[in-house]
Short mmCIF file of C-alpha atoms in Angstrom, two decimals:
data_model
loop_
_atom_site.label_atom_id
_atom_site.label_comp_id
_atom_site.label_asym_id
_atom_site.label_seq_id
_atom_site.Cartn_x
_atom_site.Cartn_y
_atom_site.Cartn_z
CA MET Y 1 -19.63 25.73 15.89
CA ASP Y 2 -17.05 25.74 14.41
CA ARG Y 3 -17.95 24.70 10.70
CA LEU Y 4 -14.94 23.62 9.04
CA ALA Y 5 -14.57 21.28 12.18
CA SER Y 6 -17.97 20.11 12.45
CA MET Y 7 -17.60 19.21 8.11
CA GLU Y 8 -14.15 17.28 9.13
CA THR Y 9 -15.67 15.21 11.63
CA PHE Y 10 -18.73 13.68 9.31
CA VAL Y 11 -16.70 12.97 7.53
CA ARG Y 12 -14.66 10.98 9.41
CA VAL Y 13 -17.72 9.55 10.70
CA VAL Y 14 -18.73 8.37 7.48
CA GLU Y 15 -15.75 6.87 5.89
CA THR Y 16 -15.06 4.90 9.36
CA GLY Y 17 -18.67 4.64 10.35
CA SER Y 18 -18.61 5.24 13.88
CA PHE Y 19 -18.04 7.41 16.32
CA SER Y 20 -15.50 6.18 17.95
CA GLY Y 21 -13.43 4.84 14.93
CA ALA Y 22 -13.61 9.21 13.67
CA ALA Y 23 -12.35 9.90 17.31
CA ARG Y 24 -9.96 7.19 17.04
CA GLN Y 25 -8.15 9.39 14.21
CA LEU Y 26 -8.92 13.14 15.38
CA ARG Y 27 -7.61 12.14 18.04
CA VAL Y 28 -10.53 13.77 20.64
CA GLY Y 29 -13.08 11.54 22.61
CA GLN Y 30 -16.53 9.89 21.44
CA PRO Y 31 -19.09 11.91 22.92
CA ALA Y 32 -16.96 15.72 21.05
CA VAL Y 33 -17.56 13.83 17.93
CA SER Y 34 -21.16 13.02 18.58
CA LYS Y 35 -21.89 16.31 20.04
CA SER Y 36 -19.59 17.52 17.25
CA VAL Y 37 -22.43 16.51 14.76
CA ALA Y 38 -24.75 16.77 16.28
CA GLN Y 39 -24.32 20.87 15.98
CA LEU Y 40 -24.45 19.69 12.20
CA GLU Y 41 -27.13 17.92 12.18
CA ASN Y 42 -29.04 21.46 14.60
CA TYR Y 43 -27.19 24.28 12.32
CA LEU Y 44 -28.57 22.37 9.58
CA GLY Y 45 -31.82 21.97 9.80
CA VAL Y 46 -31.55 18.02 8.87
CA LYS Y 47 -30.94 14.07 10.16
CA LEU Y 48 -27.73 13.40 8.51
CA LEU Y 49 -26.72 10.15 9.61
CA THR Y 50 -29.28 7.21 10.88
CA ARG Y 51 -27.53 4.28 13.17
CA SER Y 52 -28.67 0.25 11.96
CA THR Y 53 -27.22 -3.21 12.29
CA ARG Y 54 -23.89 -2.42 10.53
CA GLY Y 55 -23.39 1.01 12.30
CA LEU Y 56 -23.66 3.95 11.45
CA THR Y 57 -24.61 5.18 7.63
CA PRO Y 58 -25.76 9.19 5.76
CA THR Y 59 -28.98 9.69 4.91
CA GLU Y 60 -30.11 11.25 1.58
CA ALA Y 61 -29.23 14.76 2.68
CA GLY Y 62 -25.72 13.13 4.50
CA LEU Y 63 -24.64 12.20 1.00
CA GLY Y 64 -25.74 14.78 -0.60
CA TYR Y 65 -23.87 17.35 1.95
CA LEU Y 66 -20.32 14.32 2.30
CA GLU Y 67 -18.59 15.14 -1.11
CA ARG Y 68 -19.57 18.40 -1.20
CA ALA Y 69 -18.16 18.47 2.99
CA ARG Y 70 -15.46 16.81 1.19
CA ARG Y 71 -14.16 19.55 -1.85
CA ALA Y 72 -14.53 21.61 0.95
CA LEU Y 73 -12.31 20.43 3.35
CA ALA Y 74 -9.50 19.94 0.07
CA GLU Y 75 -10.17 23.43 -1.39
CA ALA Y 76 -9.97 24.53 2.49
CA THR Y 77 -6.52 22.05 2.93
CA GLU Y 78 -5.31 23.30 -0.34
CA ALA Y 79 -6.04 26.76 0.09
CA GLU Y 80 -4.00 26.84 3.45
CA LEU Y 81 -0.56 25.33 2.05
CA ALA Y 82 -0.81 28.54 -1.08
CA ALA Y 83 -0.91 31.11 1.89
CA ARG Y 84 2.00 29.65 3.90
CA GLY Y 85 3.69 28.80 0.83
CA ALA Y 86 3.70 25.06 1.03
CA GLY Y 87 6.25 24.73 -1.73
CA ALA Y 88 8.96 26.25 0.57
CA GLY Y 89 7.94 22.81 2.83
CA LEU Y 90 5.53 20.88 3.42
CA LYS Y 91 3.63 20.93 7.52
CA GLY Y 92 2.13 18.90 9.91
CA ARG Y 93 1.64 14.69 9.22
CA LEU Y 94 1.09 12.77 6.42
CA ARG Y 95 1.01 8.62 6.77
CA VAL Y 96 2.03 6.12 4.45
CA CYS Y 97 1.69 2.23 4.85
CA ALA Y 98 3.59 -0.32 3.00
CA ALA Y 99 4.64 -4.20 3.16
CA VAL Y 100 7.30 -4.97 5.16
CA THR Y 101 10.50 -6.07 3.26
CA PHE Y 102 9.54 -3.66 0.11
CA ALA Y 103 10.11 -0.91 2.84
CA ARG Y 104 13.42 -2.34 4.52
CA ILE Y 105 14.57 -2.14 1.61
CA HIS Y 106 13.15 0.67 -0.55
CA LEU Y 107 11.34 3.24 1.40
CA ILE Y 108 12.47 3.79 4.86
CA PRO Y 109 16.29 4.76 3.38
CA LEU Y 110 14.08 7.44 0.81
CA LEU Y 111 12.79 8.71 4.01
CA PRO Y 112 16.10 10.73 5.28
CA GLN Y 113 15.98 12.25 1.85
CA PHE Y 114 11.82 13.86 2.20
CA MET Y 115 12.49 14.69 5.27
CA ALA Y 116 15.41 17.19 4.74
CA GLN Y 117 12.95 18.70 1.87
CA HIS Y 118 10.19 18.78 3.85
CA PRO Y 119 11.73 20.11 7.99
CA GLU Y 120 8.32 20.73 9.17
CA LEU Y 121 6.44 17.68 7.91
CA ASP Y 122 6.04 14.39 10.30
CA LEU Y 123 5.99 10.70 8.88
CA GLU Y 124 4.41 7.82 10.24
CA VAL Y 125 4.65 4.22 8.58
CA VAL Y 126 2.79 1.71 8.72
CA LEU Y 127 4.77 -1.26 7.27
CA ASP Y 128 1.92 -4.31 7.16
CA ASP Y 129 1.70 -6.82 4.54
CA ARG Y 130 -1.97 -7.59 4.48
CA GLN Y 131 -4.33 -4.41 3.09
CA ILE Y 132 -5.66 -2.78 5.58
CA ASP Y 133 -8.54 -0.83 5.52
CA LEU Y 134 -6.53 3.50 4.62
CA VAL Y 135 -10.10 4.63 5.89
CA GLN Y 136 -10.16 3.30 9.22
CA GLU Y 137 -6.63 3.42 9.86
CA GLY Y 138 -6.89 6.79 8.98
CA ILE Y 139 -3.57 5.94 6.09
CA ASP Y 140 -3.61 9.45 2.85
CA VAL Y 141 -1.42 7.27 1.20
CA ALA Y 142 0.08 3.63 0.41
CA LEU Y 143 2.20 1.64 -1.69
CA ARG Y 144 0.87 -1.71 -2.31
CA MET Y 145 1.81 -4.45 -5.27
CA GLY Y 146 -0.39 -7.03 -7.34
CA LYS Y 147 -3.67 -6.17 -9.08
CA MET Y 148 -5.65 -3.28 -8.23
CA VAL Y 149 -9.16 -4.85 -8.07
CA ASP Y 150 -11.05 -2.31 -5.58
CA SER Y 151 -12.21 0.29 -7.41
CA THR Y 152 -12.95 2.89 -4.79
CA LEU Y 153 -9.38 3.59 -4.18
CA THR Y 154 -7.17 6.61 -5.94
CA ALA Y 155 -4.47 3.85 -7.61
CA ARG Y 156 -1.49 5.39 -9.16
CA ARG Y 157 1.09 3.33 -11.09
CA VAL Y 158 4.44 3.19 -9.87
CA GLY Y 159 6.84 1.18 -10.73
CA ARG Y 160 6.82 -2.32 -12.10
CA CYS Y 161 9.66 -4.83 -11.64
CA LYS Y 162 10.02 -8.61 -13.18
CA ARG Y 163 9.42 -11.53 -11.23
CA HIS Y 164 11.31 -14.64 -11.34
CA VAL Y 165 11.98 -17.67 -9.80
CA LEU Y 166 15.41 -18.34 -7.64
CA GLY Y 167 17.26 -19.61 -4.83
CA THR Y 168 20.84 -19.39 -3.36
CA PRO Y 169 23.76 -20.82 -5.27
CA ALA Y 170 24.56 -23.68 -2.35
CA TYR Y 171 20.23 -25.24 -2.79
CA PHE Y 172 21.26 -25.60 -6.28
CA ASP Y 173 24.67 -26.93 -6.51
CA ARG Y 174 22.02 -29.21 -3.89
CA ALA Y 175 19.27 -30.26 -6.37
CA GLY Y 176 20.99 -29.45 -8.96
CA THR Y 177 19.12 -26.55 -11.50
CA PRO Y 178 16.33 -26.41 -13.27
CA SER Y 179 16.57 -25.83 -17.14
CA ALA Y 180 13.04 -26.22 -17.52
CA PRO Y 181 9.45 -24.99 -15.59
CA SER Y 182 8.03 -28.72 -15.76
CA GLU Y 183 11.61 -29.70 -13.39
CA LEU Y 184 10.40 -27.87 -10.35
CA SER Y 185 8.43 -30.47 -9.61
CA THR Y 186 10.78 -32.37 -8.53
CA HIS Y 187 12.42 -29.33 -6.19
CA GLN Y 188 11.84 -27.69 -2.66
CA ALA Y 189 10.00 -24.39 -3.23
CA VAL Y 190 8.90 -22.06 -0.56
CA VAL Y 191 5.88 -20.89 -1.16
CA TYR Y 192 4.46 -17.45 -0.41
CA LEU Y 193 0.81 -17.47 0.71
CA ARG Y 194 -0.01 -14.41 -1.42
CA GLU Y 195 1.06 -16.02 -4.38
CA GLY Y 196 -0.17 -19.81 -4.36
CA SER Y 197 1.13 -22.98 -5.27
CA VAL Y 198 0.61 -22.96 -8.97
CA TRP Y 199 3.82 -20.86 -10.78
CA SER Y 200 2.56 -19.51 -14.87
CA PHE Y 201 5.07 -19.58 -17.06
CA THR Y 202 4.77 -17.87 -20.61
CA ARG Y 203 7.43 -17.92 -23.61
CA GLU Y 204 6.83 -16.64 -26.36
CA SER Y 205 3.12 -17.93 -27.11
CA THR Y 206 3.74 -20.98 -24.89
CA GLU Y 207 2.39 -21.04 -21.99
CA LEU Y 208 2.77 -23.40 -18.75
CA ALA Y 209 1.50 -24.13 -16.06
CA VAL Y 210 3.06 -25.49 -12.39
CA THR Y 211 2.05 -27.38 -9.45
CA VAL Y 212 5.26 -26.64 -7.36
CA GLN Y 213 6.31 -29.26 -3.67
CA GLY Y 214 6.42 -26.91 -0.86
CA ARG Y 215 6.69 -28.32 2.46
CA LEU Y 216 6.82 -24.28 3.63
CA ARG Y 217 4.59 -21.94 3.09
CA VAL Y 218 5.06 -18.06 4.51
CA SER Y 219 2.58 -15.41 4.83
CA ALA Y 220 5.45 -12.97 4.93
CA ALA Y 221 8.13 -11.69 1.63
CA GLU Y 222 10.81 -11.45 5.11
CA GLY Y 223 9.59 -14.97 5.69
CA VAL Y 224 9.74 -15.74 2.19
CA ARG Y 225 13.63 -14.10 2.20
CA ALA Y 226 14.83 -15.67 4.63
CA ALA Y 227 13.83 -19.00 3.52
CA VAL Y 228 15.42 -18.99 0.47
CA LEU Y 229 18.54 -16.98 2.36
CA ALA Y 230 18.85 -19.65 4.35
CA HIS Y 231 18.81 -22.22 0.83
CA ALA Y 232 15.64 -23.94 2.73
CA GLY Y 233 14.74 -24.18 -1.26
CA LEU Y 234 13.85 -22.33 -4.35
CA ALA Y 235 10.67 -19.02 -4.37
CA ILE Y 236 8.99 -17.00 -7.01
CA ALA Y 237 9.72 -13.46 -6.63
CA SER Y 238 10.36 -10.04 -7.85
CA GLU Y 239 13.92 -8.31 -8.05
CA TRP Y 240 12.34 -5.72 -5.44
CA MET Y 241 11.95 -8.91 -2.57
CA PHE Y 242 15.52 -9.96 -3.69
CA SER Y 243 17.67 -7.07 -5.21
CA PRO Y 244 20.69 -6.35 -1.99
CA GLU Y 245 20.79 -9.96 -3.03
CA LEU Y 246 21.01 -10.14 -6.45
CA ARG Y 247 23.49 -7.44 -6.94
CA SER Y 248 25.87 -9.35 -5.04
CA GLY Y 249 25.54 -13.16 -5.95
CA THR Y 250 24.08 -14.73 -3.91
CA VAL Y 251 20.53 -15.19 -5.12
CA ARG Y 252 20.02 -15.74 -8.47
CA THR Y 253 17.66 -16.97 -10.64
CA VAL Y 254 16.69 -19.45 -13.14
CA LEU Y 255 14.42 -20.54 -16.55
CA PRO Y 256 15.43 -17.20 -17.98
CA GLU Y 257 13.57 -18.41 -21.50
CA TRP Y 258 10.47 -18.11 -19.27
CA SER Y 259 8.76 -15.09 -18.48
CA LEU Y 260 6.39 -14.87 -15.52
CA PRO Y 261 3.79 -11.88 -14.25
CA PRO Y 262 5.05 -8.76 -13.85
CA LEU Y 263 4.94 -7.10 -10.38
CA ASP Y 264 3.03 -3.62 -10.95
CA LEU Y 265 3.05 -0.93 -7.62
CA TRP Y 266 0.33 1.28 -6.76
CA ALA Y 267 0.09 4.87 -4.80
CA VAL Y 268 -2.90 4.18 -3.12
CA LEU Y 269 -4.93 7.12 -2.18
CA PRO Y 270 -8.41 6.28 0.38
CA GLY Y 271 -11.66 6.38 -1.81
CA GLY Y 272 -12.45 9.34 -1.87
CA ARG Y 273 -10.58 11.23 -0.44
CA ALA Y 274 -8.70 14.14 -3.15
CA ALA Y 275 -4.66 13.97 -2.61
CA THR Y 276 -3.34 16.43 -0.26
CA ALA Y 277 -0.35 18.87 -1.64
CA LYS Y 278 0.95 16.10 1.29
CA ALA Y 279 0.44 13.30 -0.89
CA ARG Y 280 0.54 14.32 -3.86
CA ALA Y 281 4.68 16.04 -2.49
CA PHE Y 282 5.46 12.52 -1.54
CA VAL Y 283 3.86 10.26 -4.29
CA ASP Y 284 6.14 12.38 -6.62
CA PHE Y 285 9.05 11.99 -4.72
CA PHE Y 286 9.00 8.68 -4.35
CA GLU Y 287 8.01 7.69 -7.84
CA ARG Y 288 11.59 10.27 -8.95
CA ARG Y 289 14.11 8.74 -6.60
CA PHE Y 290 12.61 4.91 -7.16
CA ASN Y 291 13.02 5.06 -10.77
CA ALA Y 292 16.36 7.47 -11.50
#
């Protein structure tokens, strides 16, 4: 029995909640995963997992072993990287997750530089606007925007930007330019479903919430961008979402005296998992280049 491999298999089973989920991540058959866990239990002389209607859960002994196994695997990875001269370049595979629009504009263009620095590292970029299960999908690091509400995740803020009401000059020529938040109710809004139709503004000590009229409601940022650029209406969006158009003047902001809550960008690691050298290197690189 390969103790380290069995240890990793057990950790993956607990994190995914099933033998099949662990098998997908490890790219082996489900019987091999079951056999590996059984061999580990036999070697340790204790039951590590119990089956229930909710899937596989660790026993009391399994929980104690789980945390030590995670630390041992992290230490083993660090030892291997150090022995191979990880400072000269990282190896293996790194799975990164990010929202589609943000990745297209800000992440993907930076990746060739990172890959050139680490020619033996393969990148898999999962593009999804939803907040997917990082453990289930085998994600090493995710770039997420907004408030962090899941306390089981390890997160580091790597950026912050302003949000604005914006639209195209052609739309404002047709519908007029609002001079106060209260005037937004007379405009057509492209409503991003994640933002909702109630927009909250502040100016000094004044707070104001406005419910906008939105005949067009979109579930993905790419759709919001396309609708705004087609002059369908105005929208609330981060500077990140429209940075090329804001620079060129294709889109412009309004209501400069009023502020919207800023948007935070987080580098997120799966819960309970120590950051690998690959994940740390990627986050450090991205934060440095993105904020340059």
